[in-house]
PDB file of C-alpha atoms in Angstrom:
ATOM      1  CA  MET A  13      -6.674  -6.139  20.210  1.00 36.00           C
ATOM      2  CA  THR A  14      -4.147  -8.743  21.345  1.00 36.00           C
ATOM      3  CA  ALA A  15      -0.760  -7.258  22.148  1.00 37.00           C
ATOM      4  CA  HIS A  16       2.155  -8.737  20.257  1.00 37.00           C
ATOM      5  CA  ALA A  17       5.621  -9.125  21.692  1.00 37.00           C
ATOM      6  CA  LYS A  18       8.145  -6.554  20.563  1.00 37.00           C
ATOM      7  CA  SER A  19      11.405  -7.702  19.046  1.00 34.00           C
ATOM      8  CA  PRO A  20      14.058  -7.906  21.811  1.00 35.00           C
ATOM      9  CA  LYS A  21      16.546  -6.230  19.487  1.00 37.00           C
ATOM     10  CA  LEU A  22      14.236  -3.264  19.078  1.00 37.00           C
ATOM     11  CA  GLN A  23      13.540  -3.034  22.791  1.00 36.00           C
ATOM     12  CA  ARG A  24      17.234  -2.817  23.551  1.00 31.00           C
ATOM     13  CA  ALA A  25      17.713  -0.185  20.878  1.00 35.00           C
ATOM     14  CA  LYS A  26      14.896   1.955  22.263  1.00 39.00           C
ATOM     15  CA  THR A  27      16.617   2.280  25.602  1.00 33.00           C
ATOM     16  CA  LYS A  28      19.495   4.178  24.017  1.00 44.00           C
ATOM     17  CA  GLY A  29      17.522   7.403  23.851  1.00 52.00           C
ATOM     18  CA  SER A  30      14.565   9.138  22.303  1.00 67.00           C
ATOM     19  CA  PRO A  31      14.633   9.909  18.578  1.00 73.00           C
ATOM     20  CA  SER A  32      15.696  13.356  17.466  1.00 86.00           C
ATOM     21  CA  ARG A  33      13.100  15.995  16.650  1.00 87.00           C
ATOM     22  CA  GLU A  34      13.860  15.612  12.933  1.00 86.00           C
ATOM     23  CA  THR A  35      13.449  11.832  13.012  1.00 91.00           C
ATOM     24  CA  HIS A  36      10.191  12.135  14.956  1.00 92.00           C
ATOM     25  CA  ALA A  37       8.813  14.690  12.481  1.00 93.00           C
ATOM     26  CA  LEU A  38       9.642  12.569   9.444  1.00 95.00           C
ATOM     27  CA  THR A  39       8.233   9.437  11.066  1.00 95.00           C
ATOM     28  CA  GLU A  40       4.991  11.312  11.738  1.00 96.00           C
ATOM     29  CA  LEU A  41       4.882  12.335   8.076  1.00 97.00           C
ATOM     30  CA  ALA A  42       5.323   8.702   6.998  1.00 97.00           C
ATOM     31  CA  LEU A  43       2.542   7.609   9.351  1.00 97.00           C
ATOM     32  CA  ARG A  44       0.348  10.393   7.980  1.00 98.00           C
ATOM     33  CA  ALA A  45       0.994   9.045   4.488  1.00 98.00           C
ATOM     34  CA  CYS A  46      -0.218   5.610   5.649  1.00 97.00           C
ATOM     35  CA  LEU A  47      -3.494   7.157   6.791  1.00 97.00           C
ATOM     36  CA  VAL A  48      -3.927   9.107   3.572  1.00 98.00           C
ATOM     37  CA  ALA A  49      -3.269   6.016   1.448  1.00 98.00           C
ATOM     38  CA  SER A  50      -5.823   4.070   3.518  1.00 98.00           C
ATOM     39  CA  ASP A  51      -8.333   6.859   2.898  1.00 98.00           C
ATOM     40  CA  ALA A  52      -7.559   6.669  -0.819  1.00 98.00           C
ATOM     41  CA  ALA A  53      -8.302   2.933  -0.831  1.00 98.00           C
ATOM     42  CA  PHE A  54     -11.511   3.444   1.176  1.00 98.00           C
ATOM     43  CA  ASN A  55     -12.763   6.119  -1.205  1.00 98.00           C
ATOM     44  CA  THR A  56     -11.751   4.147  -4.301  1.00 98.00           C
ATOM     45  CA  ARG A  57     -13.796   1.242  -2.987  1.00 98.00           C
ATOM     46  CA  ASP A  58     -16.691   3.587  -2.242  1.00 98.00           C
ATOM     47  CA  PHE A  59     -16.523   5.097  -5.717  1.00 98.00           C
ATOM     48  CA  LEU A  60     -16.503   1.669  -7.377  1.00 97.00           C
ATOM     49  CA  ALA A  61     -19.508   0.634  -5.288  1.00 97.00           C
ATOM     50  CA  THR A  62     -21.605   3.813  -5.500  1.00 96.00           C
ATOM     51  CA  ALA A  63     -20.132   6.062  -8.225  1.00 96.00           C
ATOM     52  CA  ALA A  64     -20.408   8.940  -5.711  1.00 97.00           C
ATOM     53  CA  GLN A  65     -18.596  12.039  -6.980  1.00 97.00           C
ATOM     54  CA  VAL A  66     -17.521  12.984  -3.455  1.00 98.00           C
ATOM     55  CA  ALA A  67     -15.592   9.706  -3.217  1.00 98.00           C
ATOM     56  CA  PHE A  68     -13.938  10.331  -6.583  1.00 98.00           C
ATOM     57  CA  LEU A  69     -12.782  13.781  -5.479  1.00 98.00           C
ATOM     58  CA  ALA A  70     -11.531  12.367  -2.176  1.00 98.00           C
ATOM     59  CA  VAL A  71      -9.281   9.902  -4.036  1.00 98.00           C
ATOM     60  CA  ARG A  72      -7.890  12.821  -6.058  1.00 98.00           C
ATOM     61  CA  ASP A  73      -7.202  14.829  -2.916  1.00 98.00           C
ATOM     62  CA  CYS A  74      -5.469  11.873  -1.267  1.00 98.00           C
ATOM     63  CA  GLU A  75      -3.216  11.431  -4.300  1.00 98.00           C
ATOM     64  CA  LYS A  76      -2.232  15.115  -4.141  1.00 98.00           C
ATOM     65  CA  GLU A  77      -1.466  14.930  -0.418  1.00 98.00           C
ATOM     66  CA  LEU A  78       0.674  11.818  -0.875  1.00 98.00           C
ATOM     67  CA  ASP A  79       2.660  13.662  -3.540  1.00 98.00           C
ATOM     68  CA  GLN A  80       3.165  16.541  -1.116  1.00 98.00           C
ATOM     69  CA  ILE A  81       4.285  14.276   1.730  1.00 98.00           C
ATOM     70  CA  GLU A  82       6.764  12.501  -0.529  1.00 97.00           C
ATOM     71  CA  GLN A  83       8.195  15.862  -1.581  1.00 97.00           C
ATOM     72  CA  GLU A  84       8.512  17.031   2.036  1.00 97.00           C
ATOM     73  CA  ILE A  85      10.333  13.872   3.108  1.00 97.00           C
ATOM     74  CA  ASP A  86      12.617  14.024   0.068  1.00 96.00           C
ATOM     75  CA  GLU A  87      13.544  17.607   0.934  1.00 96.00           C
ATOM     76  CA  GLN A  88      14.023  17.145   4.678  1.00 94.00           C
ATOM     77  CA  LEU A  89      15.699  13.754   4.910  1.00 94.00           C
ATOM     78  CA  PRO A  90      19.207  14.508   3.505  1.00 93.00           C
ATOM     79  CA  ALA A  91      19.959  17.079   6.217  1.00 91.00           C
ATOM     80  CA  ALA A  92      18.330  15.004   8.966  1.00 92.00           C
ATOM     81  CA  ILE A  93      20.184  11.793   8.200  1.00 91.00           C
ATOM     82  CA  THR A  94      23.613  13.415   8.656  1.00 89.00           C
ATOM     83  CA  GLN A  95      22.847  14.250  12.300  1.00 87.00           C
ATOM     84  CA  VAL A  96      21.572  10.958  13.714  1.00 87.00           C
ATOM     85  CA  SER A  97      22.765   7.577  14.936  1.00 88.00           C
ATOM     86  CA  GLU A  98      22.804   4.460  12.776  1.00 86.00           C
ATOM     87  CA  LEU A  99      19.546   3.280  14.357  1.00 85.00           C
ATOM     88  CA  GLU A 100      17.767   6.544  13.544  1.00 90.00           C
ATOM     89  CA  ALA A 101      19.270   6.559  10.058  1.00 91.00           C
ATOM     90  CA  ARG A 102      17.596   3.194   9.468  1.00 90.00           C
ATOM     91  CA  GLU A 103      14.270   4.681  10.556  1.00 92.00           C
ATOM     92  CA  LEU A 104      14.739   7.710   8.309  1.00 94.00           C
ATOM     93  CA  LEU A 105      15.457   5.467   5.324  1.00 94.00           C
ATOM     94  CA  ALA A 106      12.295   3.519   6.173  1.00 95.00           C
ATOM     95  CA  CYS A 107      10.357   6.813   6.139  1.00 96.00           C
ATOM     96  CA  LEU A 108      11.734   7.557   2.679  1.00 96.00           C
ATOM     97  CA  ARG A 109      10.761   4.140   1.363  1.00 96.00           C
ATOM     98  CA  PHE A 110       7.324   4.468   2.948  1.00 97.00           C
ATOM     99  CA  SER A 111       6.685   7.811   1.269  1.00 97.00           C
ATOM    100  CA  ASN A 112       7.825   6.482  -2.109  1.00 97.00           C
ATOM    101  CA  GLU A 113       5.737   3.304  -1.974  1.00 98.00           C
ATOM    102  CA  LEU A 114       2.651   5.079  -0.608  1.00 98.00           C
ATOM    103  CA  GLU A 115       2.872   7.767  -3.280  1.00 98.00           C
ATOM    104  CA  ARG A 116       2.831   5.026  -5.921  1.00 98.00           C
ATOM    105  CA  ILE A 117      -0.166   3.392  -4.257  1.00 98.00           C
ATOM    106  CA  GLY A 118      -1.960   6.744  -4.346  1.00 98.00           C
ATOM    107  CA  ASP A 119      -1.205   7.087  -8.057  1.00 98.00           C
ATOM    108  CA  LEU A 120      -2.545   3.600  -8.784  1.00 98.00           C
ATOM    109  CA  LEU A 121      -5.760   4.117  -6.814  1.00 98.00           C
ATOM    110  CA  TRP A 122      -6.350   7.473  -8.487  1.00 98.00           C
ATOM    111  CA  TRP A 123      -5.826   5.804 -11.867  1.00 98.00           C
ATOM    112  CA  VAL A 124      -8.416   3.131 -10.994  1.00 98.00           C
ATOM    113  CA  ALA A 125     -10.934   5.803  -9.991  1.00 98.00           C
ATOM    114  CA  GLN A 126     -10.316   7.769 -13.195  1.00 98.00           C
ATOM    115  CA  ARG A 127     -10.630   4.656 -15.327  1.00 96.00           C
ATOM    116  CA  ALA A 128     -13.880   3.664 -13.628  1.00 96.00           C
ATOM    117  CA  GLN A 129     -15.294   7.164 -14.129  1.00 96.00           C
ATOM    118  CA  SER A 130     -14.431   7.117 -17.841  1.00 95.00           C
ATOM    119  CA  LEU A 131     -16.405   3.924 -18.541  1.00 93.00           C
ATOM    120  CA  PRO A 132     -19.504   4.469 -20.695  1.00 89.00           C
ATOM    121  CA  ILE A 133     -21.614   2.210 -18.466  1.00 88.00           C
ATOM    122  CA  ARG A 134     -21.360   0.812 -14.957  1.00 89.00           C
ATOM    123  CA  LEU A 135     -19.431  -2.412 -14.600  1.00 90.00           C
ATOM    124  CA  PRO A 136     -21.577  -5.551 -14.222  1.00 91.00           C
ATOM    125  CA  LYS A 137     -21.599  -7.177 -10.790  1.00 92.00           C
ATOM    126  CA  PRO A 138     -19.362 -10.151 -11.758  1.00 91.00           C
ATOM    127  CA  ASP A 139     -16.597  -7.650 -12.564  1.00 93.00           C
ATOM    128  CA  LEU A 140     -17.389  -5.006  -9.979  1.00 95.00           C
ATOM    129  CA  GLN A 141     -17.419  -7.257  -6.927  1.00 96.00           C
ATOM    130  CA  PRO A 142     -13.892  -8.652  -7.411  1.00 95.00           C
ATOM    131  CA  LEU A 143     -12.515  -5.140  -7.960  1.00 97.00           C
ATOM    132  CA  ILE A 144     -14.241  -3.891  -4.809  1.00 97.00           C
ATOM    133  CA  GLY A 145     -12.905  -6.906  -2.933  1.00 97.00           C
ATOM    134  CA  MET A 146      -9.350  -6.270  -4.123  1.00 98.00           C
ATOM    135  CA  THR A 147      -9.582  -2.618  -3.084  1.00 98.00           C
ATOM    136  CA  SER A 148     -10.883  -3.644   0.332  1.00 98.00           C
ATOM    137  CA  VAL A 149      -7.890  -5.944   0.834  1.00 98.00           C
ATOM    138  CA  VAL A 150      -5.511  -3.117  -0.154  1.00 98.00           C
ATOM    139  CA  GLU A 151      -7.204  -0.898   2.441  1.00 98.00           C
ATOM    140  CA  LYS A 152      -6.746  -3.549   5.152  1.00 98.00           C
ATOM    141  CA  MET A 153      -3.127  -4.048   4.130  1.00 98.00           C
ATOM    142  CA  LEU A 154      -2.464  -0.332   4.532  1.00 98.00           C
ATOM    143  CA  HIS A 155      -4.079  -0.274   7.972  1.00 97.00           C
ATOM    144  CA  SER A 156      -1.832  -3.171   8.989  1.00 97.00           C
ATOM    145  CA  VAL A 157       1.235  -1.460   7.561  1.00 97.00           C
ATOM    146  CA  ARG A 158       0.536   1.589   9.694  1.00 97.00           C
ATOM    147  CA  GLU A 159      -0.068  -0.558  12.771  1.00 97.00           C
ATOM    148  CA  GLY A 160       3.173  -2.470  12.256  1.00 96.00           C
ATOM    149  CA  PHE A 161       5.170   0.711  11.702  1.00 96.00           C
ATOM    150  CA  THR A 162       3.591   2.538  14.665  1.00 95.00           C
ATOM    151  CA  GLU A 163       3.894  -0.299  17.168  1.00 94.00           C
ATOM    152  CA  ARG A 164       7.014  -1.903  15.679  1.00 93.00           C
ATOM    153  CA  GLU A 165       5.220  -5.250  15.516  1.00 94.00           C
ATOM    154  CA  LEU A 166       5.765  -8.047  13.018  1.00 95.00           C
ATOM    155  CA  GLU A 167       2.321  -9.674  13.067  1.00 96.00           C
ATOM    156  CA  PRO A 168       0.568  -6.863  11.126  1.00 96.00           C
ATOM    157  CA  ALA A 169       3.385  -6.995   8.556  1.00 95.00           C
ATOM    158  CA  SER A 170       2.986 -10.772   8.314  1.00 95.00           C
ATOM    159  CA  TYR A 171      -0.731 -10.281   7.612  1.00 97.00           C
ATOM    160  CA  VAL A 172       0.138  -8.001   4.695  1.00 97.00           C
ATOM    161  CA  LEU A 173       2.387 -10.656   3.189  1.00 95.00           C
ATOM    162  CA  ARG A 174      -0.441 -13.193   3.443  1.00 95.00           C
ATOM    163  CA  ALA A 175      -3.105 -10.800   2.126  1.00 96.00           C
ATOM    164  CA  ASP A 176      -1.101 -10.143  -1.027  1.00 95.00           C
ATOM    165  CA  ARG A 177      -1.996 -13.648  -2.137  1.00 94.00           C
ATOM    166  CA  GLU A 178      -5.716 -12.805  -1.912  1.00 94.00           C
ATOM    167  CA  ILE A 179      -5.246  -9.975  -4.386  1.00 96.00           C
ATOM    168  CA  ASP A 180      -3.138 -12.126  -6.701  1.00 95.00           C
ATOM    169  CA  GLN A 181      -5.798 -14.836  -6.667  1.00 95.00           C
ATOM    170  CA  ALA A 182      -8.614 -12.380  -7.447  1.00 94.00           C
ATOM    171  CA  TYR A 183      -6.594 -10.991 -10.357  1.00 95.00           C
ATOM    172  CA  ARG A 184      -5.961 -14.467 -11.760  1.00 93.00           C
ATOM    173  CA  VAL A 185      -9.678 -15.334 -11.593  1.00 92.00           C
ATOM    174  CA  LEU A 186     -10.635 -12.159 -13.465  1.00 92.00           C
ATOM    175  CA  PHE A 187      -7.858 -12.671 -15.987  1.00 90.00           C
ATOM    176  CA  ARG A 188      -8.881 -16.262 -16.788  1.00 89.00           C
ATOM    177  CA  ARG A 189     -12.547 -15.316 -17.146  1.00 86.00           C
ATOM    178  CA  HIS A 190     -11.910 -12.397 -19.504  1.00 85.00           C
ATOM    179  CA  VAL A 191      -9.280 -14.164 -21.575  1.00 80.00           C
ATOM    180  CA  ALA A 192     -11.740 -17.033 -22.076  1.00 73.00           C
ATOM    181  CA  ASN A 193     -14.277 -14.532 -23.447  1.00 67.00           C
ATOM    182  CA  SER A 194     -13.424 -14.197 -27.141  1.00 60.00           C
ATOM    183  CA  ASN A 195     -16.344 -11.919 -28.067  1.00 66.00           C
ATOM    184  CA  PRO A 196     -14.712  -9.045 -30.052  1.00 61.00           C
ATOM    185  CA  ARG A 197     -17.447  -6.618 -28.960  1.00 64.00           C
ATOM    186  CA  LYS A 198     -16.413  -7.064 -25.333  1.00 70.00           C
ATOM    187  CA  MET A 199     -12.662  -6.722 -25.811  1.00 75.00           C
ATOM    188  CA  GLN A 200     -12.552  -3.085 -24.635  1.00 80.00           C
ATOM    189  CA  HIS A 201     -14.620  -3.943 -21.585  1.00 83.00           C
ATOM    190  CA  SER A 202     -12.267  -6.811 -20.731  1.00 86.00           C
ATOM    191  CA  ALA A 203      -9.255  -4.540 -21.173  1.00 89.00           C
ATOM    192  CA  ASP A 204     -10.731  -1.936 -18.811  1.00 92.00           C
ATOM    193  CA  VAL A 205     -11.485  -4.505 -16.113  1.00 93.00           C
ATOM    194  CA  LEU A 206      -8.092  -6.203 -16.344  1.00 94.00           C
ATOM    195  CA  LEU A 207      -6.167  -2.934 -16.329  1.00 95.00           C
ATOM    196  CA  MET A 208      -7.972  -1.831 -13.170  1.00 97.00           C
ATOM    197  CA  ALA A 209      -7.377  -5.233 -11.574  1.00 96.00           C
ATOM    198  CA  GLN A 210      -3.710  -5.059 -12.552  1.00 96.00           C
ATOM    199  CA  ALA A 211      -3.383  -1.607 -10.941  1.00 98.00           C
ATOM    200  CA  LEU A 212      -4.892  -2.934  -7.700  1.00 98.00           C
ATOM    201  CA  GLU A 213      -2.582  -5.935  -7.802  1.00 97.00           C
ATOM    202  CA  ARG A 214       0.383  -3.578  -8.145  1.00 98.00           C
ATOM    203  CA  ALA A 215      -0.910  -1.520  -5.201  1.00 98.00           C
ATOM    204  CA  GLY A 216      -0.883  -4.733  -3.186  1.00 97.00           C
ATOM    205  CA  ASP A 217       2.705  -5.355  -4.255  1.00 97.00           C
ATOM    206  CA  HIS A 218       3.728  -1.905  -3.006  1.00 98.00           C
ATOM    207  CA  ALA A 219       1.998  -2.596   0.334  1.00 98.00           C
ATOM    208  CA  THR A 220       3.939  -5.869   0.504  1.00 97.00           C
ATOM    209  CA  ASN A 221       7.167  -3.923  -0.005  1.00 96.00           C
ATOM    210  CA  LEU A 222       6.215  -1.837   3.028  1.00 97.00           C
ATOM    211  CA  ALA A 223       5.600  -4.957   5.116  1.00 96.00           C
ATOM    212  CA  GLU A 224       9.051  -6.206   4.148  1.00 95.00           C
ATOM    213  CA  GLU A 225      10.476  -2.818   5.159  1.00 95.00           C
ATOM    214  CA  ILE A 226       8.916  -3.215   8.613  1.00 95.00           C
ATOM    215  CA  PHE A 227      10.689  -6.569   9.006  1.00 92.00           C
ATOM    216  CA  HIS A 228      13.932  -4.892   8.001  1.00 90.00           C
ATOM    217  CA  LEU A 229      13.397  -1.991  10.404  1.00 90.00           C
ATOM    218  CA  ILE A 230      12.554  -4.198  13.390  1.00 89.00           C
ATOM    219  CA  GLU A 231      14.830  -7.171  12.873  1.00 85.00           C
ATOM    220  CA  GLY A 232      17.599  -5.675  10.784  1.00 75.00           C
ATOM    221  CA  ARG A 233      17.171  -8.372   8.138  1.00 65.00           C
ATOM    222  CA  SER A 234      15.798  -8.156   4.633  1.00 62.00           C
ATOM    223  CA  LEU A 235      13.128 -10.464   3.224  1.00 62.00           C
ATOM    224  CA  ARG A 236      13.624  -9.274  -0.340  1.00 59.00           C
ATOM    225  CA  HIS A 237      16.166 -11.890  -1.321  1.00 49.00           C
ATOM    226  CA  LYS A 238      14.358 -14.850   0.232  1.00 55.00           C
ATOM    227  CA  PRO A 239      11.872 -17.094  -1.627  1.00 52.00           C
ATOM    228  CA  LYS A 240       8.489 -15.373  -1.419  1.00 48.00           C
ATOM    229  CA  LYS A 241       6.595 -18.588  -0.700  1.00 46.00           C
ATOM    230  CA  ARG A 242       8.705 -19.408   2.357  1.00 43.00           C
ATOM    231  CA  VAL A 243       8.501 -15.882   3.720  1.00 45.00           C
ATOM    232  CA  ARG A 244       4.729 -15.578   3.442  1.00 45.00           C
ATOM    233  CA  ASP A 245       3.808 -19.018   4.841  1.00 44.00           C
TER     234      ASP A 245
END
């Protein structure tokens, strides 16, 4: 893997001292949540592709663990943030945002798995393949989020911002195809497919929020109030 240059601002900040034990512990929890969310995406994709019960149960377990991690960070952060420097406080707030966004991603992926399991028949390939593709992109986004947060690098975060457009495009293609289908007997099927696609699109949005948080953590600037098109190009 090609090494990316660290932000000079971050390099200077790192020389001021090692993070406190509390900050390190909460950062490790946030990184753990990234791994668990990636596993949830992997197993959701596997369940869509194979309908394997073990994959379905793995998505459920990931969702439960993400809930637990969010609770732990919520409980530990208030005391920790009163004892650290401004730089560490920024990292602790990033950990909180990571746990919140990743917990929501876990909920959405678990919902997709439950919805897929409840269908009376397997989805046809023209619907299944785009959903699998969207889930695969979410998984890659989460891997990049973890890489960017671990290494404090902007390139993985930039990839996430670009990848979000892939998910949006896949959703639009599915939406146009199912809206064009006016067969009343297939309305429930179309609703199921579009709701699952919408949940995956929202998961991509949450991953994008995490990429923006990495920019904020490294560079001290927010991307949230800038035009999305300019930021992602």
